[in-house]
Amino acid sequence: MPKKYLKRNFWILLLVDIIGLSVGFCASYWIRMDLDYLVSNIRTILVGLPVVLLIKLIFLFKFDLYSGMWRYTGIKDLLNLLKATILAFILTLFIAHLPIHNFFLSRSAIIIDFVLGIMVLGSSRISARIYFEYFIKGDYSSNVKRILILGAGNAGEKILRDVLKSRGLSYHVVGLLDDDRDKIGHKIHGIPVLGSISMVKKIVKDMMIDELIVATPSATKCEFKKIIDKCKSAEIRYRIIPSITEIISKKVGIDSARKLSYEDILGRSEVSLDSKTVSQVISDKIVLVTGAGGSIGSELCRQIANFKPRKLLLFDVAESPLYHIDMELSNNMPYLDIVPIIGDVKDKVHLQKIFAKYTPEIVFHAAAYKHVPMMELQPWKAIENNTFGTETLAGVSAEFAVEKFILISTDKAVNPTSIMGASKKLAELVILNKNNGKTAFSVVRFGNVLGSVGSVIPLFEKQIAHGGPVTVTHPDIVRYFMTIPEASLLVLQAACLNKGKDIFVLDMGKQIKIDKIAREMIEFFGYVPGKDIEIEYIGLRPGEKLYEELNAKFEDLTPTSNPKINLVLSKEPREIDQECFEKLRKAAVEKIDLEIRELVEQILPEYSFAKKGEC
């Protein structure tokens, strides 16, 4: 027997229905005839009652009307109840027409019983829901929060309904706000739409609102930023609900309202993808992505997978991240030919075996060490991996005549003050001097990505969760920021523009103060900077600059066919001093840090390790 039939509530519900249906059946004869007929024919009625009850219960079970909880009775349950009673009515009428000895059912009484049955079954369930929603709603004392919902669309209605029906939630919805004039003045589930979102500050003050719930998931980035600014002006806590996809999948509720991440208010329009052009480059090609388990590498793999390459090679030195992206893509796109490869870009022999076996046609090189202070402690590792690893991979790509090779670089490679930035600048020079006519080598340069491993966003979230302090290196430090999907999509589009010996720079908007991010994130979590959560300035770390640059003095930026991608034109074509380069290779192998810095400075005059930490 199923467990649900062993529970006490099931038997209580079943007993209520049996009693109600029995009374309804007897009442149908009383209504049809009279009380004297009911008493004189009680034996006949009692013979027909079990038959009618059995038929109705069979159909009630058939439509699963004893699995749910009556307190959550909805339209679907009532429709199923109607279907069950109609079918039971039809079958009862059929039996009533059968010539069965000593068995009689009044056909007119059956019709009355059908109507009474719907009323009895429906009213018991609706009464239970009303009781739990309006009389058993938990402790509504002074702890109840008065909330205002911004947005009276589907998302706002879902949040409101969730609050009204949930037991024990210490929330009271005072009203909703919406910019749709047709909604203002009307009510949703009895709660009024008070006015436009621009009135939020006044309404918060007039109606003593404790918290705001932002329910505008379909708003554009620009519209959303304006809404958030209005919320901040109200100077109370606010939360936002999840994305529109979660609303469609019915996962949105008051408890799922999330905190705002800085990604939501970058204030830039979404990147539009030239799908046709990218598809022509990626579709039916064998694509290799190094650093496939990293933040950028994994997102590149997701985007590339959408264009159905013939084979997607996931290359990474780290086992766990590689496993996760492999499982994700294999589960989501089982039709795709995905090959996870554990390997090191410095291992030439292994690379040659991989290229000989799989013959990749496009290579995206995202593997790199990116942590600036950590690389300052181990310069040999940055040079060995970022510079000479790139040289090895590029050499094997040229050897096997790969069509396109795209190096993922960084704005820290421009006028570098860190060994990490210098190692990436050397990697850029390696690529630009590697062109052999068969493989189109190019570089894509961009700034920090939000939410990546090691970025400030996850760090600040942890620090805020622990009560602070939030650590910022310098009050004036600024950085360029992009979202991971934004950067990945633009890298793919830059690959379509790649004709060889190109450096592409992605449009990252304006630089943003890290201090501003810290303060806004503290506010997002409902705290006051400097009061609830302290901000501590710890000083620039080794190799850090106050600001980053997109191009050097000897480089000009020129627009491409894509407004989000610029091409770097160098006024001073540069070649690598091979003698110094080989000495640098030897110093990296021998891990002689001071010599590495001196040699890097000889190859890159714009780098000076004596200036590290300065702007």
Short mmCIF file of C-alpha atoms in Angstrom, two decimals, residues 311-315 326 337-341 358:
data_model
loop_
_atom_site.label_atom_id
_atom_site.label_comp_id
_atom_site.label_asym_id
_atom_site.label_seq_id
_atom_site.Cartn_x
_atom_site.Cartn_y
_atom_site.Cartn_z
CA LYS A 311 34.36 17.80 -32.19
CA LEU A 312 35.07 19.89 -29.08
CA LEU A 313 38.39 19.19 -27.34
CA LEU A 314 38.45 20.31 -23.68
CA PHE A 315 42.08 20.76 -22.60
CA ASP A 326 32.74 17.81 -19.47
CA ASP A 337 31.32 14.84 -29.65
CA ILE A 338 33.25 16.07 -26.61
CA VAL A 339 36.75 14.91 -25.68
CA PRO A 340 38.21 15.91 -22.28
CA ILE A 341 42.01 15.97 -22.28
CA TYR A 358 42.37 14.89 -33.43
#
